[in-house]
mmCIF file of C-alpha atoms and ligand atoms in Angstrom:
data_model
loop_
_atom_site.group_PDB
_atom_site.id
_atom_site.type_symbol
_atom_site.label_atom_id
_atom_site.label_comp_id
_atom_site.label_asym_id
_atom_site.label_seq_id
_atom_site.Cartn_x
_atom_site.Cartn_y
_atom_site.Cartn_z
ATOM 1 C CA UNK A 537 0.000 0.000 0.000
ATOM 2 C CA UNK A 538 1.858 3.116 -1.308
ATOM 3 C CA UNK A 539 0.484 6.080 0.892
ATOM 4 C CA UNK A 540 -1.218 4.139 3.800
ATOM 5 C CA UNK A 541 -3.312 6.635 5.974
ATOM 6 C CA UNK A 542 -1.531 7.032 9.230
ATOM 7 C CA UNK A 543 -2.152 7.605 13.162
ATOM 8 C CA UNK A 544 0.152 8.945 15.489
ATOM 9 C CA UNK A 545 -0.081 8.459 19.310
ATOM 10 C CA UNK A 546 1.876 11.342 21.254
ATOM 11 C CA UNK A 547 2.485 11.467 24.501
ATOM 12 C CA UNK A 548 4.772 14.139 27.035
ATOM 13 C CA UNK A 549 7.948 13.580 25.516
ATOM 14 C CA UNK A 550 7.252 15.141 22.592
ATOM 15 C CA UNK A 551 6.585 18.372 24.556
ATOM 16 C CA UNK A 552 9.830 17.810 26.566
ATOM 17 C CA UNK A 553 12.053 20.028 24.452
ATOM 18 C CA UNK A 554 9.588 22.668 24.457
ATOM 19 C CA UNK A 555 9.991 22.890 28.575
ATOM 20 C CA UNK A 556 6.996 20.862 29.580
ATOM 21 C CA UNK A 557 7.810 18.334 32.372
ATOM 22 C CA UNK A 558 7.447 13.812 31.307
ATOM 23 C CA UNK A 559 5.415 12.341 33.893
ATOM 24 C CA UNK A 560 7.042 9.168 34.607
ATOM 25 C CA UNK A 561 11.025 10.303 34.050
ATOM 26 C CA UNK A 562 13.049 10.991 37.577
ATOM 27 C CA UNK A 563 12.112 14.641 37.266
ATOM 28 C CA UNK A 564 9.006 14.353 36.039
ATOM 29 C CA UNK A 565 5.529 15.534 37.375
ATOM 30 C CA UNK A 566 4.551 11.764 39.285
ATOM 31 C CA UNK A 567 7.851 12.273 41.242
ATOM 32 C CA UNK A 568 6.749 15.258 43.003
ATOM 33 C CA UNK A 569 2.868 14.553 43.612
ATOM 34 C CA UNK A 570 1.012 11.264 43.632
ATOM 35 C CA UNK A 571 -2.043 10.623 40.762
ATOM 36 C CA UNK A 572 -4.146 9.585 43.913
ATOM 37 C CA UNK A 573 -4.221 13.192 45.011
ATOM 38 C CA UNK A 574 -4.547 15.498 42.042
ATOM 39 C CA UNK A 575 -6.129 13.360 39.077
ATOM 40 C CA UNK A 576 -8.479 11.272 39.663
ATOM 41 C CA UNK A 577 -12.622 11.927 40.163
ATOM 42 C CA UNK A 578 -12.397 11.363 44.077
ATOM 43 C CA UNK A 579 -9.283 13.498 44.558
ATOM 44 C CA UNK A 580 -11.045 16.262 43.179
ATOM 45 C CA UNK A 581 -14.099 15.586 45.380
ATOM 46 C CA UNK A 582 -11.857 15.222 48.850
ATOM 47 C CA UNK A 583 -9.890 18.535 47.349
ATOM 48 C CA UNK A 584 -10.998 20.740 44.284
ATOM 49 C CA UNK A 585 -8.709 23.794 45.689
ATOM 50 C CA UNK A 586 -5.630 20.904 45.461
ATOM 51 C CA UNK A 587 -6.386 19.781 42.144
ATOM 52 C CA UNK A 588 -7.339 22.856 40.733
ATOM 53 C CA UNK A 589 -3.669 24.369 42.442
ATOM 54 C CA UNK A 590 -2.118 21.381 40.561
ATOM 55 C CA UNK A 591 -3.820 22.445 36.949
ATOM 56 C CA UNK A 592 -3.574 25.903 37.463
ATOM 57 C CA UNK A 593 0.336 25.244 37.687
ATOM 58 C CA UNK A 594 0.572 23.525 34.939
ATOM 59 C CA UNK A 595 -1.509 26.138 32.868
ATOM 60 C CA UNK A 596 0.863 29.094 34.360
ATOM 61 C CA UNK A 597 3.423 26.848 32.789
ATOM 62 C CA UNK A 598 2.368 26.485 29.548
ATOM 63 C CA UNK A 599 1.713 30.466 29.538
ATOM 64 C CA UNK A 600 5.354 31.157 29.715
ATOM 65 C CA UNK A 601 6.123 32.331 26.400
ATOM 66 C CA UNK A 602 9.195 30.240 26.510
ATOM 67 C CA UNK A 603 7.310 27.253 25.741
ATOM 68 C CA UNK A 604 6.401 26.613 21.648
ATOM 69 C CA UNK A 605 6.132 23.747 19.641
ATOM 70 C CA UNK A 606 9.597 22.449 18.791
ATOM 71 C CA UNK A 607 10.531 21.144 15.389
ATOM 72 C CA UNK A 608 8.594 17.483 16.210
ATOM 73 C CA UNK A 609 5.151 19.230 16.533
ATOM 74 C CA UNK A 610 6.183 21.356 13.055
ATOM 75 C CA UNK A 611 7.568 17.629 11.597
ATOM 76 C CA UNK A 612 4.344 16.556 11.718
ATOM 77 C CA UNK A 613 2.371 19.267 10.739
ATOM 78 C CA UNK A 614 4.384 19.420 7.331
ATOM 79 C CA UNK A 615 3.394 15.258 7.295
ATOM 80 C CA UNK A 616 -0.153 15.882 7.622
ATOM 81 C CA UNK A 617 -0.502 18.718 4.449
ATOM 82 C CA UNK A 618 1.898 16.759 2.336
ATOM 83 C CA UNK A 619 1.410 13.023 3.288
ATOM 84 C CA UNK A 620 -1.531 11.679 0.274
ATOM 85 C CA UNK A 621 -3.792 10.193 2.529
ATOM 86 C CA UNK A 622 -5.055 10.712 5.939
ATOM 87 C CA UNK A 623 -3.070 11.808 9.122
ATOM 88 C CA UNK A 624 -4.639 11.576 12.494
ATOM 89 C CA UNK A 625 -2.699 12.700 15.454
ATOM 90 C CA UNK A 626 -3.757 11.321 18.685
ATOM 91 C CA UNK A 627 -2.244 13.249 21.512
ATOM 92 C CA UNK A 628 -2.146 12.159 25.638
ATOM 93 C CA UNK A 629 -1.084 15.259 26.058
ATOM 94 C CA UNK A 630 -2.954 18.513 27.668
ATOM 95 C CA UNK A 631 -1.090 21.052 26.230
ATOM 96 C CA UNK A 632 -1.608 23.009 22.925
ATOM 97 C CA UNK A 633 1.682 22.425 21.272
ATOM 98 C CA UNK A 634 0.413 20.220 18.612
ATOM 99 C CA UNK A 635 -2.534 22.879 18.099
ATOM 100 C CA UNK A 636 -0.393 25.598 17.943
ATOM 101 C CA UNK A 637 2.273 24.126 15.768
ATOM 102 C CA UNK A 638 -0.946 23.861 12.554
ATOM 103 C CA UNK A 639 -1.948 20.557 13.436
ATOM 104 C CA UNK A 640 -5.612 19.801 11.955
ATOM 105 C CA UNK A 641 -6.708 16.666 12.013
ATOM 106 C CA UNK A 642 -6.186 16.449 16.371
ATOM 107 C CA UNK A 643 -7.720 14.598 18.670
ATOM 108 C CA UNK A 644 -6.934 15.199 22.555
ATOM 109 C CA UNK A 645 -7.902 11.992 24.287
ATOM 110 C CA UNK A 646 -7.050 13.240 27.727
ATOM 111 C CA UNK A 647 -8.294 16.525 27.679
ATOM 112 C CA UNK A 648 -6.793 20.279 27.606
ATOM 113 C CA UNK A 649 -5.194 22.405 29.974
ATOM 114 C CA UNK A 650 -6.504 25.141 27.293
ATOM 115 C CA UNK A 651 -10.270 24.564 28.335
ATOM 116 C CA UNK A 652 -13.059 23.974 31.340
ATOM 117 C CA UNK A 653 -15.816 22.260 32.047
ATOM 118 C CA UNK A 654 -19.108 23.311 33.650
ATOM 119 C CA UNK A 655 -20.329 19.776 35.589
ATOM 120 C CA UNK A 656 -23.336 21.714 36.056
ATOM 121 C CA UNK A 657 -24.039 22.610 32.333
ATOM 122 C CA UNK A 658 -21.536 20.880 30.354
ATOM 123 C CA UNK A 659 -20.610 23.775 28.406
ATOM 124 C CA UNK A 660 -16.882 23.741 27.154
ATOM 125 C CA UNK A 661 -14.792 27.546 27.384
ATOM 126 C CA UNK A 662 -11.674 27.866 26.310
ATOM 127 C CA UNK A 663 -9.419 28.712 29.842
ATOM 128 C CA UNK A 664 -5.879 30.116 30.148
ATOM 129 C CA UNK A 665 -6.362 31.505 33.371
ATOM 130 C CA UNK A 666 -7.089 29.682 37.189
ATOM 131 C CA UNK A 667 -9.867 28.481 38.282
ATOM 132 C CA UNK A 668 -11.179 27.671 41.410
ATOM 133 C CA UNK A 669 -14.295 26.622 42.924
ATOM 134 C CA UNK A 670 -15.603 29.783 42.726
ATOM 135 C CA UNK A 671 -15.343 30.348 39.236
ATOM 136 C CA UNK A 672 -18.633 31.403 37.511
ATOM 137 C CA UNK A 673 -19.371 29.652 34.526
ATOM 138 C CA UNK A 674 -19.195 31.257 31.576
ATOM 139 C CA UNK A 675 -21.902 29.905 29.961
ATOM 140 C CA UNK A 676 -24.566 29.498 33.060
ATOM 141 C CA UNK A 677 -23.285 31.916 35.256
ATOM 142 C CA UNK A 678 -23.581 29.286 38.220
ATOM 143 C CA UNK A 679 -20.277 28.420 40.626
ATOM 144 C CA UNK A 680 -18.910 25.265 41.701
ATOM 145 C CA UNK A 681 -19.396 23.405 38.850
ATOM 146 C CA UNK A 682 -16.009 24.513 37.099
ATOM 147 C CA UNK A 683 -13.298 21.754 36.276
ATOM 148 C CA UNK A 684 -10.367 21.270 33.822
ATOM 149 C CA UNK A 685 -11.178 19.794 30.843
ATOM 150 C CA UNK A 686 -9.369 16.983 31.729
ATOM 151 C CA UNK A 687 -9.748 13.209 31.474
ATOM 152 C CA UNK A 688 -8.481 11.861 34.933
ATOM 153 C CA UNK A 689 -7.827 8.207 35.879
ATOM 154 C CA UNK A 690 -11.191 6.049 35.572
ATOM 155 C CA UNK A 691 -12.542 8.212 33.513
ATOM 156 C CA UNK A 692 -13.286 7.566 29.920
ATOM 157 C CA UNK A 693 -10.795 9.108 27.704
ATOM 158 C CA UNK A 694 -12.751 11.404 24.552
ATOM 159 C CA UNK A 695 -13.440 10.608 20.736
ATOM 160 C CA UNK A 696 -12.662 6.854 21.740
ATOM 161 C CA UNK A 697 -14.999 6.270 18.543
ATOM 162 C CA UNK A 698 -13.404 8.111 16.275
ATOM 163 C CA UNK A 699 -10.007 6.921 17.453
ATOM 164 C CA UNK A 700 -10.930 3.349 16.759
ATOM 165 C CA UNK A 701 -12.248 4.326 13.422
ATOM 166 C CA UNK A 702 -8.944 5.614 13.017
ATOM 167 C CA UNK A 703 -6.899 2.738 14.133
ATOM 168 C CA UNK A 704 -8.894 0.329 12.345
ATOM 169 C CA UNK A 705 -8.360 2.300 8.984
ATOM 170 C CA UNK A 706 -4.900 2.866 9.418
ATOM 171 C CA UNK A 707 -1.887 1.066 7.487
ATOM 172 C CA UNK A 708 1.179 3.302 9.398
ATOM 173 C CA UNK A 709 0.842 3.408 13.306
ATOM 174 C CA UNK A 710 3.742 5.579 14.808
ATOM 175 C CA UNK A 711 4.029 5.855 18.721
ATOM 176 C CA UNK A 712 5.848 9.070 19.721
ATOM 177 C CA UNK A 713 7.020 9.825 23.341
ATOM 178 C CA UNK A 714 5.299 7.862 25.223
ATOM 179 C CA UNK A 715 6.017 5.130 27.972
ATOM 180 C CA UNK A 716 3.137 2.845 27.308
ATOM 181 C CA UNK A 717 2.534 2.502 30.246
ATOM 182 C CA UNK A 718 -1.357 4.224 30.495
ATOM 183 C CA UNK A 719 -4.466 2.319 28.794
ATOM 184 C CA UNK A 720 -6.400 2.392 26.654
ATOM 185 C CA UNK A 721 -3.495 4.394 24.677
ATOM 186 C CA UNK A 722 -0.870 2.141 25.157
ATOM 187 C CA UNK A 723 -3.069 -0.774 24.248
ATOM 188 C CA UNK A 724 -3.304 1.106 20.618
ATOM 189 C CA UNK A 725 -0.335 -1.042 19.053
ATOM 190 C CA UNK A 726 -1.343 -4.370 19.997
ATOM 191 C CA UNK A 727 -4.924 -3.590 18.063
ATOM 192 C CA UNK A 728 -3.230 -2.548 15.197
ATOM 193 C CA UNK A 729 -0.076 -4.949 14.792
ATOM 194 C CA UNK A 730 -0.064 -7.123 12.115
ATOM 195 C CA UNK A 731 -2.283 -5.058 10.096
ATOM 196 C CA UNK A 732 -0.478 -2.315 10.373
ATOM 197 C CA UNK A 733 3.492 -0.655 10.519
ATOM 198 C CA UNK A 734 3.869 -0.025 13.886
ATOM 199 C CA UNK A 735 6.895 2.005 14.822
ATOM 200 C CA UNK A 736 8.037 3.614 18.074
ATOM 201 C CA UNK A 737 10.397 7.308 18.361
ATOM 202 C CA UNK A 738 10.897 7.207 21.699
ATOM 203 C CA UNK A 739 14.023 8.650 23.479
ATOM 204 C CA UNK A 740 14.436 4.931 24.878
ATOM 205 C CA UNK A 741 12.526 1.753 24.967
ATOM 206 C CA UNK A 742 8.928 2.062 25.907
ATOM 207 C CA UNK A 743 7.076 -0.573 27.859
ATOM 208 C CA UNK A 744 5.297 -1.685 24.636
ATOM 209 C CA UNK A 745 8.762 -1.641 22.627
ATOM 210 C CA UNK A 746 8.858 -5.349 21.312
ATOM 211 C CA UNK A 747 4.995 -4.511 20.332
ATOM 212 C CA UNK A 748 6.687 -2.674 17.351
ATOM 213 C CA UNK A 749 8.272 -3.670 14.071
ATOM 214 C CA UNK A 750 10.835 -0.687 14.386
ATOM 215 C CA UNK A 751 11.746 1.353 17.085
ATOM 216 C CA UNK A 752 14.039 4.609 16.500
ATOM 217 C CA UNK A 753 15.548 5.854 19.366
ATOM 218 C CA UNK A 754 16.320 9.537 20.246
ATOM 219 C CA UNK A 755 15.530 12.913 21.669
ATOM 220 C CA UNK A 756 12.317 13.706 19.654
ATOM 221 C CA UNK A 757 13.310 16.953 17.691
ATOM 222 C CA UNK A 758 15.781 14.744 16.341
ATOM 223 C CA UNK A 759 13.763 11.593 15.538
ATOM 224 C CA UNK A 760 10.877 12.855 14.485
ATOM 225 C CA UNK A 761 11.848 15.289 11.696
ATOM 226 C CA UNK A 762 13.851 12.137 10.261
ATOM 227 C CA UNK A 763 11.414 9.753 10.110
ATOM 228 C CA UNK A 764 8.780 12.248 8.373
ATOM 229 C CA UNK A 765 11.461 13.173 5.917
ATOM 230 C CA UNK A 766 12.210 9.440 5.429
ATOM 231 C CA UNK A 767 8.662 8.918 4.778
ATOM 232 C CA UNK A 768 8.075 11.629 2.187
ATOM 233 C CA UNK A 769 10.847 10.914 0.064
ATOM 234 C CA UNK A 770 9.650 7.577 0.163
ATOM 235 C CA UNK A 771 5.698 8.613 -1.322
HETATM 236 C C1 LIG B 359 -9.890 4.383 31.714
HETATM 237 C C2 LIG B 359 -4.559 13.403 33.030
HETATM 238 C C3 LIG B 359 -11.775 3.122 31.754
HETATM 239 C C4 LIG B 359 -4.239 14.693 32.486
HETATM 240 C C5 LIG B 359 -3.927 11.223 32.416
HETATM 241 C C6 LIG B 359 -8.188 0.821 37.787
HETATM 242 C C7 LIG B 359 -9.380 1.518 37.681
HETATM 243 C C8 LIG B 359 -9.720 2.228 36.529
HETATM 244 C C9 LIG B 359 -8.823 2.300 35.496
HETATM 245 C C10 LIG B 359 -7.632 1.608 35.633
HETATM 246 C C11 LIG B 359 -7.302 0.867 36.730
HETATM 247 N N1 LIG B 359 -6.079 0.311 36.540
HETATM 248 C C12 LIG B 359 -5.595 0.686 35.335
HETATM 249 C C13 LIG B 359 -6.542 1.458 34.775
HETATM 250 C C14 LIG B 359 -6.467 2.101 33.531
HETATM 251 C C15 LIG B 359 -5.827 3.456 33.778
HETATM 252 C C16 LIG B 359 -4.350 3.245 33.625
HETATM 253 O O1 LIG B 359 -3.899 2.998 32.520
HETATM 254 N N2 LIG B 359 -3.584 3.306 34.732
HETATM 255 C C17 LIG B 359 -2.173 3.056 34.612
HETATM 256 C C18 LIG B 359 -1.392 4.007 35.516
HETATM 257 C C19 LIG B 359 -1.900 1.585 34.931
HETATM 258 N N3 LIG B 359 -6.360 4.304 32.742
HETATM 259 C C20 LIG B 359 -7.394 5.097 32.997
HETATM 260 O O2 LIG B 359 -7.888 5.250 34.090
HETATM 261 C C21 LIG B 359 -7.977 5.775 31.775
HETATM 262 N N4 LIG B 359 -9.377 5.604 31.775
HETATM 263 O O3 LIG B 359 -9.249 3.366 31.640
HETATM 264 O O4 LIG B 359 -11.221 4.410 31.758
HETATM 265 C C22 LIG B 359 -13.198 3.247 31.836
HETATM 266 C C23 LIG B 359 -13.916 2.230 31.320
HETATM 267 C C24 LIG B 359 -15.244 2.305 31.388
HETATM 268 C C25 LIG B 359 -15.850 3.412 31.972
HETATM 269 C C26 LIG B 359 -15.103 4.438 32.492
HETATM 270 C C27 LIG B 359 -13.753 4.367 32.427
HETATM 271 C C28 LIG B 359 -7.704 7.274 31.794
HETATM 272 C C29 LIG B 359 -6.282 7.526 31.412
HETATM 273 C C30 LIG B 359 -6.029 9.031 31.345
HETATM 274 C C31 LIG B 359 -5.608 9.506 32.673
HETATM 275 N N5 LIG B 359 -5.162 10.868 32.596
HETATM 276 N N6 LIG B 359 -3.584 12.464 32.554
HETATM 277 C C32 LIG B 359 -2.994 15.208 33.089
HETATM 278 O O5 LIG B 359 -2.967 15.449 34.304
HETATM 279 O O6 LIG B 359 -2.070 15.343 32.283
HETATM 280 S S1 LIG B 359 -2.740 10.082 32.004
HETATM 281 C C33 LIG B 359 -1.197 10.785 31.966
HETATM 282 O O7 LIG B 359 -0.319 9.747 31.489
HETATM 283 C C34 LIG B 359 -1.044 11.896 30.957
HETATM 284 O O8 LIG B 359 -2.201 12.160 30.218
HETATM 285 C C35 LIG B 359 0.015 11.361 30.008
HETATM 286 O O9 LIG B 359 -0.175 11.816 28.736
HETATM 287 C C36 LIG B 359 -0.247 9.919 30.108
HETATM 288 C C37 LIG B 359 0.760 9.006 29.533
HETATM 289 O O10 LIG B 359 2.037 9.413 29.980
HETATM 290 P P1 LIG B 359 3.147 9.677 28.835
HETATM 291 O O11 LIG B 359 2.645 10.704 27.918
HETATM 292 O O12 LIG B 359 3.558 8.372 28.242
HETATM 293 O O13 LIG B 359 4.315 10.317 29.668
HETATM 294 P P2 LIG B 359 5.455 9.541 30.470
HETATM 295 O O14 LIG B 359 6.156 10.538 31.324
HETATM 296 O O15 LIG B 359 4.878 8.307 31.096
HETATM 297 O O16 LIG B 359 6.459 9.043 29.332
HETATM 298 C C38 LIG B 359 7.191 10.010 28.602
HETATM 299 C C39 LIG B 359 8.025 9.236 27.582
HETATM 300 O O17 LIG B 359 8.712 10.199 26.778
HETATM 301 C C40 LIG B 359 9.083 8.357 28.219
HETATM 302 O O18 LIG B 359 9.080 7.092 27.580
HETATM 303 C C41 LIG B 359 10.402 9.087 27.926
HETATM 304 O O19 LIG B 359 11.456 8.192 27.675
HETATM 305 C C42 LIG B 359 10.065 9.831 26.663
HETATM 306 N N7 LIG B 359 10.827 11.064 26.477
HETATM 307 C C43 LIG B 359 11.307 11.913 27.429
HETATM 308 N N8 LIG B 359 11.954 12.934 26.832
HETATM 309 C C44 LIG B 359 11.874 12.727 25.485
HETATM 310 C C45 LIG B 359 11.156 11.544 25.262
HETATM 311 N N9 LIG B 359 10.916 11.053 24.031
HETATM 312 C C46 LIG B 359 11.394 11.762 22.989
HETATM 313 N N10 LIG B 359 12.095 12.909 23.129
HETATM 314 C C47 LIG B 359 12.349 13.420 24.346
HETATM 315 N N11 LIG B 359 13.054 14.569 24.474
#
């Protein structure tokens, strides 16, 4: 199959040489704070003024004009308008790197630092400031329903429908910066092996590594652009 459409997982270390914190490397965000108490549904009940400290960090963060889409996010950007057939990239991440960086055809499956939810009226906003528990919502004007937009542990990550439309279509499946070590995501390669390529640019082995038929190793500005250039030389 010449030009096979293609889906790309991300996860946080594609964002890592933009300045955004890994979760799972020694200095990375589960070193410092423990999932149990900042993202999950019941540490949010115990403590929304914890969890919504611990997002409005991380928001504050990705504020700091330091912090742009490095030359993987632009890689694939340049993949998606020039690759003949479909591109779907499916990020873990929160941030708006990819978004920012001209990516189209995105899916966030965990949710957006960029954005809030009302629990009392569902409405989405678009949110680059804190938020607390009294926040108004924009689009009800009622308070204490305000959360991030985020999908936390046993909840049910978004577009899961689309995403397996996706996978199921695809004939290139390319794994970028991730551990593999958070599901359904890193259960993506074993529904697609065999069908499809599956290859993994990772700075080093993942948990899913031997899942893959290749596996490129290296610091993801690096990786990245050479694999897309690879693959449109090849088309
Ligand atoms: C679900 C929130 C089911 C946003 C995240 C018990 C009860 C319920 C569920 C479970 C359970 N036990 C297990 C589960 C499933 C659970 C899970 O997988 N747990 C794990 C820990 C075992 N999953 C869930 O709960 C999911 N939901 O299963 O729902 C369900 C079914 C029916 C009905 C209802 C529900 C929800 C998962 C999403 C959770 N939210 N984040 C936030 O705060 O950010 S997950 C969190 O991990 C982030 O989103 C992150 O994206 C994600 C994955 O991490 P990675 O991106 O891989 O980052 P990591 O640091 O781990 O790795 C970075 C990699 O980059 C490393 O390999 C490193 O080498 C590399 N790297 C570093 N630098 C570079 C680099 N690579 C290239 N270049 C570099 N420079």
């Amino acid at each position: 199959m010449p030009h096979p459409s293609i889906v790309i997982l991300t996860g946080a270390g594609i964002s890592r040489e933009s300045g955004l914190a890994t979760f799972r490397d020694a200095d990375g965000i589960w070193a410092t704070v423990r999932i149990e108490d900042v993202a999950t549904p019941r540490a949010f009940a115990r403590d929304p003024a914890r969890v919504h400290g611990f997002y409005n960090a991380r928001r504050r963060a990705l504020a700091d004009p330091a912090v742009q889409p490095n030359a993987a996010h632009h890689a694939l950007v340049e993949l998606e308008r020039r690759w003949p057939a479909p591109v779907l990239v499916v990020t873990q991440n929160v941030d708006d790197l990819h978004d920012r960086a001209g990516q189209r055809n995105l899916i966030h499956m965990h949710g957006e630092l960029a954005r809030a939810r009302c629990r009392l009226c569902d409405a989405v906003t678009e949110w680059r400031e804190d938020l607390s528990t009294d926040t108004a919502c924009p689009a009800c004007g009622r308070t204490g329903g305000m959360r991030p937009h985020i999908v936390w542990f046993e909840e049910m990550p978004m577009q899961m429908e689309a995403i397996g439309a996706a996978l199921d279509a695809c004939g290139l499946f390319v794994s970028i910066g991730t551990s593999g070590n958070v599901y359904p995501a890193a259960g993506f390669v074993a529904e697609v092996r065999g069908r499809a390529r599956t290859v993994e640019l990772n700075l080093e082995r993942s948990a899913g590594t031997t899942m893959f038929d290749e596996a490129i190793h290296g610091p993801a500005t690096v990786v990245v652009p050479g694999f897309v250039r690879r693959l449109l030389d090849a088309a």
